[in-house]
Coordinates of N, CA and C in Angstrom, one line a residue:
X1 N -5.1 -10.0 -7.7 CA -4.9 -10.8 -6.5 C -6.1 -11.5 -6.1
X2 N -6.1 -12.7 -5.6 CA -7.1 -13.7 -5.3 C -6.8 -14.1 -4.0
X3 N -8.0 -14.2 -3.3 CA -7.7 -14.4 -1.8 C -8.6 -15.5 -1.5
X4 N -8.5 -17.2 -1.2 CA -9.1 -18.0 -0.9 C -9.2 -18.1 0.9
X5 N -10.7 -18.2 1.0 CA -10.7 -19.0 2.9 C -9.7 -19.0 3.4
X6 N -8.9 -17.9 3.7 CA -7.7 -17.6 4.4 C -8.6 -17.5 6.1
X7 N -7.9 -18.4 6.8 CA -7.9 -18.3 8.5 C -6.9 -18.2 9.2
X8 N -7.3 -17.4 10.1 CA -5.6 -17.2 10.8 C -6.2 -17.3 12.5
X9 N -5.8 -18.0 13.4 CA -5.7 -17.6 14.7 C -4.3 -17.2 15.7
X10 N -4.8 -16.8 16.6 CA -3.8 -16.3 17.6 C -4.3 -17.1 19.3
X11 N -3.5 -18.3 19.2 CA -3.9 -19.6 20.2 C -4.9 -19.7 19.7
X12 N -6.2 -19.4 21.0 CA -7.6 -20.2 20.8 C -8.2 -18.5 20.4
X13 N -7.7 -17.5 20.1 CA -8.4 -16.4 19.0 C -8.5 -16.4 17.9
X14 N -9.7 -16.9 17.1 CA -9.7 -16.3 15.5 C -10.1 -15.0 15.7
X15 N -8.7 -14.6 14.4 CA -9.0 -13.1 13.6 C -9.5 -13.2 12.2
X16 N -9.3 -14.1 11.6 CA -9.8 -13.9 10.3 C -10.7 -15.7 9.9
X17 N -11.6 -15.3 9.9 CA -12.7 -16.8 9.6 C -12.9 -16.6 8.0
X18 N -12.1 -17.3 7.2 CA -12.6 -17.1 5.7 C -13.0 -16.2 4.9
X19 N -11.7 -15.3 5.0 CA -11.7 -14.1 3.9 C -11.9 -14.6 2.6
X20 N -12.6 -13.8 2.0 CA -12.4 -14.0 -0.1 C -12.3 -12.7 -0.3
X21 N -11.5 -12.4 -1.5 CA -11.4 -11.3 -2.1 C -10.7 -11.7 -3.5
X22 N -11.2 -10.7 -4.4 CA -10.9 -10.9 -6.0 C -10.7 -9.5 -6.1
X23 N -9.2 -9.2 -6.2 CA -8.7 -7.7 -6.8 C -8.4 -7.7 -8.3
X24 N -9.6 -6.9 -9.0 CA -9.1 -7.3 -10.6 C -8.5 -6.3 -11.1
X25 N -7.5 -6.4 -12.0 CA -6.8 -5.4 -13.0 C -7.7 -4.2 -13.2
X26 N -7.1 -3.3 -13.0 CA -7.7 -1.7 -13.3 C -8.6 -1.3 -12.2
X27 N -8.5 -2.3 -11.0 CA -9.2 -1.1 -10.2 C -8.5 -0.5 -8.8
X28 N -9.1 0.3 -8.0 CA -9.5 1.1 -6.8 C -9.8 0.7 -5.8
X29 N -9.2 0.1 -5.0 CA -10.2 -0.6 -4.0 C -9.9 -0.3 -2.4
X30 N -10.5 -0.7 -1.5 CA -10.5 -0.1 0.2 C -10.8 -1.4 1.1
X31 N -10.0 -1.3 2.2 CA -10.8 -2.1 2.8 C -10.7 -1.3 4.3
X32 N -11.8 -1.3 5.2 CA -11.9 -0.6 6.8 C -12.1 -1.6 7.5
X33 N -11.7 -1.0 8.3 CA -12.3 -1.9 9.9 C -11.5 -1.2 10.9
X34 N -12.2 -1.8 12.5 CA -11.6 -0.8 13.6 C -10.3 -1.7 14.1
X35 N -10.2 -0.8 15.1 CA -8.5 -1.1 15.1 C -9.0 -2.9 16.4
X36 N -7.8 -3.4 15.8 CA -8.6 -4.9 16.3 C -9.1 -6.1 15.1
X37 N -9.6 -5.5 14.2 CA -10.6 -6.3 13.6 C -10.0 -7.5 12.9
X38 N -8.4 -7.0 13.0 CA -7.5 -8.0 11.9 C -7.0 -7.6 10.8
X39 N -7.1 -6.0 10.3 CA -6.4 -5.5 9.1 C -4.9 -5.9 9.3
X40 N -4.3 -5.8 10.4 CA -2.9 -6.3 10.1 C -2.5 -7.5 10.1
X41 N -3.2 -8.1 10.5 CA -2.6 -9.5 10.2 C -3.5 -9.7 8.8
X42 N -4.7 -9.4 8.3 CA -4.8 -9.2 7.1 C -3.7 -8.9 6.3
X43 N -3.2 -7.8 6.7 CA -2.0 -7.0 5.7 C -1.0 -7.8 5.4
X44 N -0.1 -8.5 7.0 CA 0.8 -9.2 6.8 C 0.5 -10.9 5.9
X45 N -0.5 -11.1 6.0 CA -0.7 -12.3 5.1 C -0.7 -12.3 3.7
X46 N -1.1 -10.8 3.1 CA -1.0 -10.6 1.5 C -0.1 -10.2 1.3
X47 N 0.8 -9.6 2.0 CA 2.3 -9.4 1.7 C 3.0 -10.2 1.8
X48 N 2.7 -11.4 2.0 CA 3.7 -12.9 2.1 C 4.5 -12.9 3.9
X49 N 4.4 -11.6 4.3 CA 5.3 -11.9 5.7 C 4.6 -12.7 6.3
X50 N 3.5 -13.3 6.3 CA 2.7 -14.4 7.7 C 2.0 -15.0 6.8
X51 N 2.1 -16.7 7.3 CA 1.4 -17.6 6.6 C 0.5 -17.5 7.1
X52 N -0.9 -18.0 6.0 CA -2.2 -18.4 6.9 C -2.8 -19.4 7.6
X53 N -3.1 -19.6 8.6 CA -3.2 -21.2 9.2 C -4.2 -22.1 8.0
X54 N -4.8 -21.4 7.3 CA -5.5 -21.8 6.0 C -6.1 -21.2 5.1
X55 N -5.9 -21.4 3.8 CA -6.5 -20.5 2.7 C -5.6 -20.3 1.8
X56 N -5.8 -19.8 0.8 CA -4.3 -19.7 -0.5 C -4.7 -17.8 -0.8
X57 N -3.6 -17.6 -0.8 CA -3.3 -15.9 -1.4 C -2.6 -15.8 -2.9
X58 N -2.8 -15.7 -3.8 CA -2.1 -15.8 -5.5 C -2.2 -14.0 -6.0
X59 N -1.0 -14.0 -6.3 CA -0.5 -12.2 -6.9 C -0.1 -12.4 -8.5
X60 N -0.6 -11.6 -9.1 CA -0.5 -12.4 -10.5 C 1.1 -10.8 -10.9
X61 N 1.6 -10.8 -11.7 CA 3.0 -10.6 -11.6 C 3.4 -9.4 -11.0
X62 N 3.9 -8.5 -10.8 CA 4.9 -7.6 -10.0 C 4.0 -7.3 -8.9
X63 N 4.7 -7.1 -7.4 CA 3.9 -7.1 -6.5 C 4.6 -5.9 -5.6
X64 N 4.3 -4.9 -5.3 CA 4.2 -3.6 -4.3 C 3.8 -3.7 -2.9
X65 N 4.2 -3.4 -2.0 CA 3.8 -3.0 -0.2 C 4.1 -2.0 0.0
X66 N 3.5 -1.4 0.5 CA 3.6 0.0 1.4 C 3.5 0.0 2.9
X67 N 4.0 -0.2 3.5 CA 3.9 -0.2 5.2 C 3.5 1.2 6.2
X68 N 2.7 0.9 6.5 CA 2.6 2.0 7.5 C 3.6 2.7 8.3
X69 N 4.2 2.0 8.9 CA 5.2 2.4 9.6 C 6.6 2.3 8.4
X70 N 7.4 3.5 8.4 CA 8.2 3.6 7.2 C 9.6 3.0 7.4
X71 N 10.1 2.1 6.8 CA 11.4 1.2 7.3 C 12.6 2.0 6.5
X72 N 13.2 3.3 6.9 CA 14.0 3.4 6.6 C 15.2 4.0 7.3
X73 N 16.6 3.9 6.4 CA 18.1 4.1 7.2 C 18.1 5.8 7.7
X74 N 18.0 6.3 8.9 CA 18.2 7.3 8.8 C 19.4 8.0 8.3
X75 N 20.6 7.4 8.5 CA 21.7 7.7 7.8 C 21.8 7.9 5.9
X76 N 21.2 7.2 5.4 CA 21.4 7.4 4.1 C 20.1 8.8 3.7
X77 N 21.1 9.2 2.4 CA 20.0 9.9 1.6 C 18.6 9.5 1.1
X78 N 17.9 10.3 0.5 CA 16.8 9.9 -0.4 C 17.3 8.8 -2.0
X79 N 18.3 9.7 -2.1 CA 18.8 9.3 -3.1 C 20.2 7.8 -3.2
X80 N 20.4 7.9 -2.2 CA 20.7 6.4 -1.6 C 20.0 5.2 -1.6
X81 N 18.6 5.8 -1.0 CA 17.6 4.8 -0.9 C 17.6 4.3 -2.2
X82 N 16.9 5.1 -3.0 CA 16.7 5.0 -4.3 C 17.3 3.9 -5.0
X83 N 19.0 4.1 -4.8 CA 19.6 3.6 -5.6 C 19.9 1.9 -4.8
X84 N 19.8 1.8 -3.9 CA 19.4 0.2 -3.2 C 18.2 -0.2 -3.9
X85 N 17.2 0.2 -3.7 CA 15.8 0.0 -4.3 C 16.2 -0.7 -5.3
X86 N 17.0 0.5 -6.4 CA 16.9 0.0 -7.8 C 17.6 -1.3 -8.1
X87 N 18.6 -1.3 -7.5 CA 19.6 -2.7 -7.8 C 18.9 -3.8 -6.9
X88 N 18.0 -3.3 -5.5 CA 16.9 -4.4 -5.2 C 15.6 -5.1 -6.5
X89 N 15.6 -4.4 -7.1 CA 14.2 -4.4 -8.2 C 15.0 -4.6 -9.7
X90 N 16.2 -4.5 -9.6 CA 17.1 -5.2 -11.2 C 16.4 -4.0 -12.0
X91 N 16.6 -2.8 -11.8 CA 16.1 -1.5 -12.3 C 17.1 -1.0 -13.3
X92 N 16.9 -1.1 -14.5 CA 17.8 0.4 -15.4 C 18.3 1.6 -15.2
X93 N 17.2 2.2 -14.7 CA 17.7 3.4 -14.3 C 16.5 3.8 -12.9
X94 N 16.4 5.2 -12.9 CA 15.8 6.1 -11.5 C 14.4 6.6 -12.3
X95 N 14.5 6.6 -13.4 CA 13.5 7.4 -14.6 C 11.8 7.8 -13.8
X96 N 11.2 6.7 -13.6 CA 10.1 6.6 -13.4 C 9.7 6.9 -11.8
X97 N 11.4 6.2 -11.1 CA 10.5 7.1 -9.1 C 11.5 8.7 -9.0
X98 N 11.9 8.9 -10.5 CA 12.2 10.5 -10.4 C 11.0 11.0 -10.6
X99 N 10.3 10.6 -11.5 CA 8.3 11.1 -12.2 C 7.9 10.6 -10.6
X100 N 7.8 9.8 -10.1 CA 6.8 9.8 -8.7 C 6.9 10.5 -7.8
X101 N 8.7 11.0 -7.6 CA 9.1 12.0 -6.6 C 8.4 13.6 -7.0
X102 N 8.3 13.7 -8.2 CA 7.9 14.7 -8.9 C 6.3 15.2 -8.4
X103 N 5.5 13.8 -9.0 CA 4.0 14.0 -8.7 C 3.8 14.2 -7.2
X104 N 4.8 13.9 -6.4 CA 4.3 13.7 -4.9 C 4.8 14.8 -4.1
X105 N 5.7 15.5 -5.3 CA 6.4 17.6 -4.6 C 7.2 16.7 -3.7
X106 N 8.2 15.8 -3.7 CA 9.7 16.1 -2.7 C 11.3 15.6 -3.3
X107 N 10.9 15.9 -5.0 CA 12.3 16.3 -6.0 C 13.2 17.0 -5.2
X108 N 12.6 18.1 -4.5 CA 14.2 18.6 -4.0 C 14.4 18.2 -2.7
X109 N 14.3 17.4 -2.3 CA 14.9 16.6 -0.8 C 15.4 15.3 -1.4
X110 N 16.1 14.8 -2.6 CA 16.8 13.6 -3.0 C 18.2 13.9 -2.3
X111 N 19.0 15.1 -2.3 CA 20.5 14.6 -1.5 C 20.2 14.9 0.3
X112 N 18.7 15.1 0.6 CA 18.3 15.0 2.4 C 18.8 13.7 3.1
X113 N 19.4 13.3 4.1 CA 19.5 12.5 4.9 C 17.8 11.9 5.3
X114 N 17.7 10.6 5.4 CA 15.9 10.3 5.8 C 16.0 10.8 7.2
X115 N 16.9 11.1 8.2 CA 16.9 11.1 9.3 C 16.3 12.9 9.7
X116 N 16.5 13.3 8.8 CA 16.1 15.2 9.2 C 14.6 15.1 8.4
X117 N 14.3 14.2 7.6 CA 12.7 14.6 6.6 C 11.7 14.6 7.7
X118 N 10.9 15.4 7.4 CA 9.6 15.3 8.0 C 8.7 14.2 8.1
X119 N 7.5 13.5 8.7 CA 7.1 12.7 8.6 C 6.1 12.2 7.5
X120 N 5.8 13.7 7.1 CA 4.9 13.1 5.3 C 6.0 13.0 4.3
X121 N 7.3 14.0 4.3 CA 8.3 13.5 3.2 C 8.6 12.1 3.5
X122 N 8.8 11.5 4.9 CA 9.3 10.6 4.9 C 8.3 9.2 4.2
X123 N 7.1 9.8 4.4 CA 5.8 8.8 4.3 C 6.0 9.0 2.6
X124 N 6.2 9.8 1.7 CA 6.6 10.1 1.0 C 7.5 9.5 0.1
X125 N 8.3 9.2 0.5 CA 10.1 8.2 0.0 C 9.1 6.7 0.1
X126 N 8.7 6.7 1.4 CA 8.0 5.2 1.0 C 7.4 4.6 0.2
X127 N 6.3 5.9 -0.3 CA 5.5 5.2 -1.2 C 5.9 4.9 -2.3
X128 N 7.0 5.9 -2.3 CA 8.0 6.3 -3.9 C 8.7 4.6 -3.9
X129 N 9.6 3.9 -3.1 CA 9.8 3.0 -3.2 C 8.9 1.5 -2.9
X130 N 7.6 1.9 -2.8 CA 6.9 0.7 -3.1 C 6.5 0.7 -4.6
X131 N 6.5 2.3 -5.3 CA 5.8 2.1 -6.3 C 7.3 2.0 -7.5
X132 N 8.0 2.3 -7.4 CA 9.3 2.4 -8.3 C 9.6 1.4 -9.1
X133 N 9.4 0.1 -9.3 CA 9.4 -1.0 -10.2 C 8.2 -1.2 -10.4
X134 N 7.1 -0.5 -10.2 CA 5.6 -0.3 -11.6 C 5.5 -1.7 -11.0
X135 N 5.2 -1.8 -9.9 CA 4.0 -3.3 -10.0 C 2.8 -3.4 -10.3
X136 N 2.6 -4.6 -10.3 CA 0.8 -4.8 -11.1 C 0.0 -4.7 -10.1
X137 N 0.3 -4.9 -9.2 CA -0.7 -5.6 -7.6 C 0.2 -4.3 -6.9
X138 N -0.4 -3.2 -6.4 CA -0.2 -2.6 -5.0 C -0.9 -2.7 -3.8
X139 N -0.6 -2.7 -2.6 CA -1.0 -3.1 -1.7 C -0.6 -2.0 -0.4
X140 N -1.2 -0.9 -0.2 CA -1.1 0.4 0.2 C -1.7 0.6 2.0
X141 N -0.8 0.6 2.9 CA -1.2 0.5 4.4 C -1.2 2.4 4.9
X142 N -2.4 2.4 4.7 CA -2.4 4.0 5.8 C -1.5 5.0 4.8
X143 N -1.7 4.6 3.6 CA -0.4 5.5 2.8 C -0.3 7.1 3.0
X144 N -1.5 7.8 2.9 CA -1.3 8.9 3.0 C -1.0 9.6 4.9
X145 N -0.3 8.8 5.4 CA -0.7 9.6 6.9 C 0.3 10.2 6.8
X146 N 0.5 11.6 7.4 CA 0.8 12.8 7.6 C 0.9 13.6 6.6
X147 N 0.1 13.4 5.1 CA 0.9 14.2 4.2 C -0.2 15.8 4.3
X148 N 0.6 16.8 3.9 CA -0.8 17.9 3.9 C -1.9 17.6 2.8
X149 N -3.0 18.3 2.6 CA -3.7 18.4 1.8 C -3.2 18.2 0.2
X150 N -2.4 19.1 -0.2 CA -2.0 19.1 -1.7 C -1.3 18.0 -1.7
X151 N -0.6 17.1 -0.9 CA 0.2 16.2 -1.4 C -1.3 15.0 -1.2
X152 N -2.2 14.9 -0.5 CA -2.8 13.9 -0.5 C -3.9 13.7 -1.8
X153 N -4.2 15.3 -2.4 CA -4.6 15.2 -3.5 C -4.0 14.6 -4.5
X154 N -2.8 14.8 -4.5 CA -1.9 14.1 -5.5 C -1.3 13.2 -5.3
X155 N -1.8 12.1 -4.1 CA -1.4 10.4 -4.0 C -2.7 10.2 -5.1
X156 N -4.1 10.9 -4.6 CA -4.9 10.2 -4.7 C -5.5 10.1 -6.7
X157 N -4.4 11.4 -7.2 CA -4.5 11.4 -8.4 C -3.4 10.2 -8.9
X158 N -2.5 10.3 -8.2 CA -1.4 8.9 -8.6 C -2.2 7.8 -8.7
X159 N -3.4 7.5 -8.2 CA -3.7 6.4 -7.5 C -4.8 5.9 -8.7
X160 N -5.7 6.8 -9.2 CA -6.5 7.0 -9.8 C -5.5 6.9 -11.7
X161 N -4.9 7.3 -11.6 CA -4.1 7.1 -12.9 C -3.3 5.6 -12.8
X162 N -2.9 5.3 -12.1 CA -2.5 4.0 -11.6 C -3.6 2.7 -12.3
X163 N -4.5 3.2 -11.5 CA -5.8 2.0 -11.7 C -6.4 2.3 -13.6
X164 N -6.5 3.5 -14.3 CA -6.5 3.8 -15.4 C -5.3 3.1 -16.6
X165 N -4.0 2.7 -16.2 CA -3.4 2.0 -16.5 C -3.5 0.4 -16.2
X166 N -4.1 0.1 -15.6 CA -4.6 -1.4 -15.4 C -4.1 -2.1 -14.6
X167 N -3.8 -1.1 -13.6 CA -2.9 -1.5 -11.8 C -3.7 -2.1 -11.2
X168 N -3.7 -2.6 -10.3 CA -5.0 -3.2 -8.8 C -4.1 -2.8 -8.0
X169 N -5.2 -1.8 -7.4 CA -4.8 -1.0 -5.7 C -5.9 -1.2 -5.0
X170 N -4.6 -1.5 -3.8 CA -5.7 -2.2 -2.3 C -5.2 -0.8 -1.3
X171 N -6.0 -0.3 -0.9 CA -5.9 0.8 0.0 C -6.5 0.1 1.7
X172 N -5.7 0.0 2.2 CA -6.4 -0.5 3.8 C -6.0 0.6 4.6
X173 N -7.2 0.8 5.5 CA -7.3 2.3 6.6 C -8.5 1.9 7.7
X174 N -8.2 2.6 8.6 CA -9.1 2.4 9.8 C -10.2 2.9 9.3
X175 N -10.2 4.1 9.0 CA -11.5 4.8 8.4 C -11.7 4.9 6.9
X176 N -12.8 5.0 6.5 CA -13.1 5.0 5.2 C -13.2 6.6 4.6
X177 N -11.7 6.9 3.9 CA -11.8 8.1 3.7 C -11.7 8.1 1.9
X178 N -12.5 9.2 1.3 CA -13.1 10.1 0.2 C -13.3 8.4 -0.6
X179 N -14.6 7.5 -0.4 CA -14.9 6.3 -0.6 C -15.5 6.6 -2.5
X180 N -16.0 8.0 -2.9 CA -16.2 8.3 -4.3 C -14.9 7.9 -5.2
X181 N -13.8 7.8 -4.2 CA -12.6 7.5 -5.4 C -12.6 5.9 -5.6
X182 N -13.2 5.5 -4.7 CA -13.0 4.0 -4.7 C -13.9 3.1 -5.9
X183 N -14.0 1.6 -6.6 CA -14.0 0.8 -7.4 C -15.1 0.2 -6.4
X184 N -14.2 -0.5 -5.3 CA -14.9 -1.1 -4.7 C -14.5 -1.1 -2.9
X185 N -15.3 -1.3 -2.1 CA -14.6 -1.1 -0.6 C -15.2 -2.1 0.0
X186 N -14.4 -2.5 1.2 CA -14.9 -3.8 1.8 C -14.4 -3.3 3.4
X187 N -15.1 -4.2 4.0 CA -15.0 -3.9 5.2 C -14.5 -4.9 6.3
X188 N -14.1 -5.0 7.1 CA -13.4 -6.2 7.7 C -14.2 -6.1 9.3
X189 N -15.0 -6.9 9.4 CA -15.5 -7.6 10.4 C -15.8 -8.6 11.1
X190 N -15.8 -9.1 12.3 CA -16.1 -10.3 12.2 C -15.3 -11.6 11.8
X191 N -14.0 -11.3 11.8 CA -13.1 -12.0 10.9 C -13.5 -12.5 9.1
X192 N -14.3 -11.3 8.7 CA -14.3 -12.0 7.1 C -14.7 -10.6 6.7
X193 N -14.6 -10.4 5.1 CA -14.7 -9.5 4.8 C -16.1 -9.1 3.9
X194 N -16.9 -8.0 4.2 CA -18.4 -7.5 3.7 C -18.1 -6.5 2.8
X195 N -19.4 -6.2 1.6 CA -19.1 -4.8 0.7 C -19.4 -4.0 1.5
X196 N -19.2 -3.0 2.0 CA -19.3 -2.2 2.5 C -20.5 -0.7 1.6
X197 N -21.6 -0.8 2.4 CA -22.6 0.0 1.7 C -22.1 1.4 0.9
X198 N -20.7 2.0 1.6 CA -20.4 3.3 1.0 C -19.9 3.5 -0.6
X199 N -19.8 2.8 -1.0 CA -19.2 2.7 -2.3 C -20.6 1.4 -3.0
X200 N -21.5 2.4 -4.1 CA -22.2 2.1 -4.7 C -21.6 0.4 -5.5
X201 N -22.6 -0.3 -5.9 CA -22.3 -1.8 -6.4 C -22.2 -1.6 -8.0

């Protein structure tokens, strides 16, 4: 993913004064800032939902979102989901977000209603359907909130195998958390983005 002098205001407020960013194949990456600074309208502009008043954004082929807040039917199953997903994504079969439900421990909540799951299973099903058609470019908002300990070790092993396959993952979070896993981390200030000293160069 390539991110040109993207600007965005709100009236006479700039949030973002000429971002650049170059996400390359196979890596890890972060970006922080406090709440304010512009990560979400950051977010919504690389996910295509909000144009930029200026700058160009380019996703080189299959493209992933993860949203913070989790968009789904409480009425349908896990396994419902699933199967919209797949005929959303021109999918074969379930093969591979059966292996993700696996790595992430909630295989046995597939015939659950989303409406009874808890809030990390449910955080859970999400990531499972951002990641389910194997994109090249992920793009990960707050992924891990609410999961316990063992499950966040094992996003963050997903994450790290992911990038070993020659993924690009963009992790965006308020805070800069376990920054040793990261490639590279950046920081959002000031409406533009800095390397951020925690993650060696």
């Amino acid at each position: 993913m390539e991110v040109e002098d993207v600007h965005h205001a709100y009236r006479r407020r700039a949030v973002l004064r000429g971002v650049e960013l170059r996400l390359r194949s196979g890596t890890l990456c972060g970006i922080v800032g406090e709440n304010g600074a512009g990560k979400s309208t950051l977010l919504k502009i690389l996910s295509g939902e909000l144009r930029p008043i200026r700058g160009v954004v380019r996703h080189g082929g299959r493209f992933g979102y993860c949203p913070q807040h989790v968009v789904l039917n409480d009425a349908l199953t896990v396994r419902q989901h699933l199967r919209f997903f797949q005929k959303a994504y021109r999918l074969a079969d379930l093969r591979y977000a059966e292996e993700l439900m696996d790595v992430l421990g909630f295989a046995g909540y597939v015939d659950e209603r989303a409406g009874v799951l808890s809030g990390g299973t449910r955080q859970k099903l999400n990531v499972t359907l951002a990641l389910m058609h194997d994109p090249q470019v992920l793009l990960l908002d707050e992924p891990y909130q609410g999961f316990d300990w063992d499950t966040y070790q094992r996003f963050w092993d997903l994450a790290a195998r992911l990038r070993d396959a020659g993924r690009s993952i963009l992790v965006v979070s308020h805070l800069a958390y376990d920054t040793e896993r990261l490639d590279e981390l950046w920081r959002l200030e000031g409406g533009v983005l800095c390397p951020d000293q925690a993650v060696a160069a």
